Amino acid sequence: MRLPGAQVVSTRALLMVRENIRAAIEARAMICIYGQAGRGKSLAVNTSLRELAPKLTRRIQFRSRPSTRDLRHELFHALGLQGRPPGQPIEFDRMLRGALEETHVLVCDEAQWLSKMCFEYLRYWWDDIGSDLTIVFTGGDGCFEMLQSEPMLESRVYAWQEIEPMPVEEVLTVIPAFHPVWADADLDLIAMCDDEAAHGNFRAWAKITHHLTAGMKESGRILDEDLLRWSYSKLRQRPVVA
């Protein structure tokens, strides 16, 4: 959200992601990082890879069901291959095989959109004796279920990590470090905000912080309960199911 003053904070989830990715790179393995939207999956993966493998990381992402042809072309561009993509699958795979002999960490974001054929294609490259490939699958709702439904792939996944909401105890530690507006805030206000609006979701905290800092700037007020409630009133609240 381009939030001025925001800092990356080392949540327990981020530290675990870093450790899982480090282990996966050492083992040349496949791992899966999954969880509902807004919990910090992409931030944790990207932050960890900027530290662990900045020059080796390649990313592919789809927003709809890709074909194997789509996946080949996405890999072509992600690997930075030159020239025109080959027209025939055999020629295309020969080119990809040469590129994948070099060390790469491939991030497959929104992996729940991949089809069975695409998963099989990625498994084929990971199994290839000549490749040096680590694969990090990330995704939201349905990612875990999709990968688990493919036994040949599921059996090869080295580690699974679900990104869960931050418990309030962690919120009270990391949110004051996340942005200066919270640095000296009353912890009871932070706990109230988490209970009523953010629910341990980091994207929700970023939105609230954005609204809060804008409100403070426009009104000239300091952080108080009324201004905080105004800030998170802008978030859509899910109805409570009895």
Coordinates of C-alpha atoms in Angstrom, one line a residue:
M1 CA 0.0 0.0 0.0
R2 CA 3.1 2.2 -0.2
L3 CA 2.6 3.1 3.4
P4 CA 5.3 5.6 4.5
G5 CA 7.2 4.6 7.6
A6 CA 6.1 0.9 7.5
Q7 CA 8.7 -1.7 8.4
V8 CA 9.0 -5.4 7.7
V9 CA 8.7 -7.1 11.0
S10 CA 9.9 -10.6 11.9
T11 CA 6.7 -12.4 12.8
R12 CA 6.9 -16.0 13.8
A13 CA 5.4 -17.0 10.5
L14 CA 8.1 -15.0 8.5
L15 CA 10.9 -16.6 10.5
M16 CA 9.5 -20.1 9.8
V17 CA 9.0 -19.3 6.1
R18 CA 12.7 -18.2 6.0
E19 CA 13.8 -21.4 7.7
N20 CA 11.7 -23.6 5.4
I21 CA 12.9 -21.9 2.3
R22 CA 16.5 -22.1 3.4
A23 CA 16.1 -25.9 4.1
A24 CA 14.4 -26.4 0.7
I25 CA 17.2 -24.7 -1.2
E26 CA 19.8 -26.8 0.6
A27 CA 17.8 -30.0 -0.2
R28 CA 16.8 -28.9 -3.7
A29 CA 13.2 -29.6 -2.6
M30 CA 9.6 -28.5 -3.2
I31 CA 7.7 -26.8 -0.4
C32 CA 4.2 -25.2 -0.1
I33 CA 3.4 -22.0 1.8
Y34 CA -0.3 -21.4 1.9
G35 CA -3.1 -19.6 3.8
Q36 CA -5.9 -17.1 3.4
A37 CA -5.5 -13.7 1.8
G38 CA -3.8 -11.0 3.7
R39 CA -1.8 -13.1 6.2
G40 CA 1.6 -12.2 4.7
K41 CA 2.5 -15.2 2.5
S42 CA 3.9 -13.2 -0.4
L43 CA 5.7 -10.8 1.8
A44 CA 7.3 -13.5 3.9
V45 CA 8.4 -15.5 0.8
N46 CA 9.7 -12.5 -1.1
T47 CA 11.5 -11.1 2.0
S48 CA 13.1 -14.5 2.7
L49 CA 14.2 -15.0 -1.0
R50 CA 15.7 -11.5 -1.2
E51 CA 17.9 -12.6 1.7
L52 CA 18.6 -16.2 0.7
A53 CA 18.6 -16.4 -3.1
P54 CA 18.2 -12.9 -4.7
K55 CA 20.0 -13.9 -7.9
L56 CA 18.5 -17.4 -8.2
T57 CA 14.8 -16.6 -7.8
R58 CA 12.4 -16.8 -10.7
R59 CA 8.6 -16.3 -10.4
I60 CA 5.6 -17.5 -12.3
Q61 CA 2.0 -16.6 -11.6
F62 CA -1.4 -17.2 -13.1
R63 CA -4.8 -15.8 -12.5
S64 CA -6.8 -18.4 -14.4
R65 CA -6.4 -22.1 -15.4
P66 CA -3.2 -22.2 -17.6
S67 CA -2.5 -24.9 -20.1
T68 CA 0.9 -26.7 -20.3
R69 CA 1.6 -24.4 -23.3
D70 CA 1.0 -21.4 -21.1
L71 CA 3.3 -22.8 -18.5
R72 CA 6.1 -23.4 -21.0
H73 CA 5.9 -19.8 -22.2
E74 CA 5.8 -18.5 -18.6
L75 CA 8.9 -20.5 -17.8
F76 CA 10.6 -19.2 -20.9
H77 CA 10.1 -15.6 -19.8
A78 CA 10.8 -16.2 -16.1
L79 CA 14.1 -17.9 -16.9
G80 CA 15.1 -14.9 -19.1
L81 CA 15.6 -17.0 -22.2
Q82 CA 16.5 -15.1 -25.4
G83 CA 14.9 -15.2 -28.8
R84 CA 11.5 -16.5 -29.8
P85 CA 9.9 -19.4 -28.0
P86 CA 10.1 -22.6 -30.0
G87 CA 7.0 -23.7 -31.8
Q88 CA 7.2 -27.4 -31.0
P89 CA 6.9 -28.9 -27.5
I90 CA 10.0 -31.1 -28.0
E91 CA 12.1 -28.2 -29.0
F92 CA 10.7 -26.1 -26.2
D93 CA 11.5 -28.7 -23.6
R94 CA 15.0 -29.1 -25.0
M95 CA 15.6 -25.4 -24.5
L96 CA 14.1 -25.4 -21.0
R97 CA 16.2 -28.5 -20.0
G98 CA 19.4 -26.6 -20.8
A99 CA 18.3 -23.6 -18.8
L100 CA 17.2 -25.7 -15.8
E101 CA 20.6 -27.3 -15.5
E102 CA 21.6 -24.0 -13.8
T103 CA 20.5 -23.4 -10.2
H104 CA 17.1 -21.8 -9.9
V105 CA 14.5 -21.2 -7.1
L106 CA 11.1 -21.2 -8.8
V107 CA 8.2 -19.5 -7.0
C108 CA 4.8 -20.6 -8.3
D109 CA 2.4 -18.0 -6.9
E110 CA -1.4 -18.6 -6.7
A111 CA -0.6 -22.3 -7.2
Q112 CA -4.3 -23.2 -6.7
W113 CA -4.9 -22.1 -10.3
L114 CA -2.6 -24.7 -11.8
S115 CA -4.1 -27.8 -13.5
K116 CA -3.2 -31.4 -12.9
M117 CA -1.2 -31.3 -16.2
C118 CA 0.7 -28.3 -15.1
F119 CA 1.6 -29.9 -11.7
E120 CA 2.8 -33.0 -13.6
Y121 CA 4.9 -30.8 -15.9
L122 CA 6.6 -29.0 -13.0
R123 CA 7.1 -32.4 -11.2
Y124 CA 8.7 -33.7 -14.4
W125 CA 11.3 -30.9 -14.4
W126 CA 11.9 -31.2 -10.7
D127 CA 12.5 -35.0 -11.1
D128 CA 14.8 -34.5 -14.1
I129 CA 18.2 -35.7 -13.1
G130 CA 19.9 -32.8 -14.9
S131 CA 17.9 -30.0 -13.3
D132 CA 18.9 -28.0 -10.2
L133 CA 15.5 -26.7 -9.2
T134 CA 13.9 -25.7 -5.9
I135 CA 10.1 -25.0 -6.2
V136 CA 8.2 -22.9 -3.7
F137 CA 4.4 -23.2 -4.2
T138 CA 2.4 -20.4 -2.6
G139 CA -1.4 -19.8 -2.7
G140 CA -4.5 -18.9 -0.9
D141 CA -7.8 -20.7 -0.6
G142 CA -7.7 -24.1 -2.2
C143 CA -3.9 -24.3 -2.6
F144 CA -3.4 -26.9 0.0
E145 CA -6.3 -29.0 -1.2
M146 CA -5.2 -28.8 -4.8
L147 CA -1.6 -30.0 -4.1
Q148 CA -2.8 -32.7 -1.7
S149 CA -5.1 -34.0 -4.4
E150 CA -2.1 -34.9 -6.6
P151 CA -0.5 -37.9 -4.9
M152 CA 2.6 -37.9 -7.1
L153 CA 3.2 -34.3 -6.3
E154 CA 2.1 -34.3 -2.6
S155 CA 4.6 -37.1 -1.8
R156 CA 7.4 -35.0 -3.0
V157 CA 6.6 -31.9 -1.1
Y158 CA 9.4 -31.5 1.5
A159 CA 7.5 -29.1 3.9
W160 CA 4.1 -27.6 4.3
Q161 CA 3.4 -24.3 6.1
E162 CA 0.1 -22.7 6.7
I163 CA 0.2 -19.0 7.5
E164 CA -2.3 -18.5 10.3
P165 CA -3.6 -15.2 11.8
M166 CA -1.3 -13.7 14.4
P167 CA -2.4 -14.3 18.0
V168 CA -3.1 -11.2 20.0
E169 CA 0.1 -11.7 22.0
E170 CA 2.2 -11.5 18.8
V171 CA 0.1 -8.5 17.6
L172 CA 1.0 -6.6 20.7
T173 CA 4.7 -7.2 20.0
V174 CA 5.0 -6.7 16.2
I175 CA 2.4 -3.9 15.5
P176 CA 4.3 -1.3 17.5
A177 CA 7.4 -2.1 15.5
F178 CA 5.4 -2.1 12.2
H179 CA 4.8 1.6 12.0
P180 CA 5.7 4.7 14.1
V181 CA 2.0 5.5 14.6
W182 CA 1.7 2.4 16.9
A183 CA 5.1 2.8 18.6
D184 CA 3.7 4.5 21.7
A185 CA 0.1 3.5 21.4
D186 CA -1.8 2.1 24.3
L187 CA -1.7 -1.7 24.0
D188 CA -5.3 -1.9 25.0
L189 CA -6.2 0.1 21.9
I190 CA -4.1 -2.2 19.7
A191 CA -5.8 -5.2 21.3
M192 CA -9.3 -3.7 20.8
C193 CA -8.5 -3.0 17.1
D194 CA -7.3 -6.5 16.6
D195 CA -10.3 -8.0 18.3
E196 CA -12.9 -5.9 16.5
A197 CA -11.4 -5.4 13.1
A198 CA -7.9 -6.8 12.1
H199 CA -8.2 -10.4 13.6
G200 CA -4.5 -11.0 13.3
N201 CA -4.5 -10.3 9.5
F202 CA -1.5 -8.2 8.5
R203 CA -3.1 -6.8 5.4
A204 CA -6.0 -5.5 7.6
W205 CA -3.5 -3.9 9.9
A206 CA -1.8 -2.2 6.9
K207 CA -5.2 -0.8 5.7
I208 CA -6.1 0.4 9.2
T209 CA -2.7 2.1 9.6
H210 CA -3.1 3.8 6.2
H211 CA -6.6 5.2 7.1
L212 CA -5.4 6.1 10.6
T213 CA -2.3 8.1 9.4
A214 CA -4.4 9.9 6.8
G215 CA -7.1 10.8 9.4
M216 CA -4.5 12.0 11.8
K217 CA -2.9 14.2 9.2
E218 CA -6.2 15.7 8.0
S219 CA -7.7 16.3 11.4
G220 CA -4.5 17.2 13.3
R221 CA -5.6 14.8 16.1
I222 CA -3.5 12.2 17.9
L223 CA -4.4 8.6 18.1
D224 CA -7.4 8.0 20.3
E225 CA -10.2 5.4 20.5
D226 CA -12.7 7.4 18.4
L227 CA -10.2 8.1 15.6
L228 CA -9.1 4.4 15.6
R229 CA -12.7 3.2 15.4
W230 CA -13.3 5.6 12.5
S231 CA -10.2 4.1 10.8
Y232 CA -11.3 0.5 10.9
S233 CA -15.0 1.4 10.2
K234 CA -13.8 1.6 6.6
L235 CA -13.0 -2.1 6.5
R236 CA -15.8 -4.4 5.4
Q237 CA -16.8 -6.5 8.4
R238 CA -18.1 -10.0 8.0
P239 CA -21.4 -10.7 9.7
V240 CA -21.1 -12.8 12.8
V241 CA -22.7 -16.2 12.3
A242 CA -24.7 -17.3 15.4

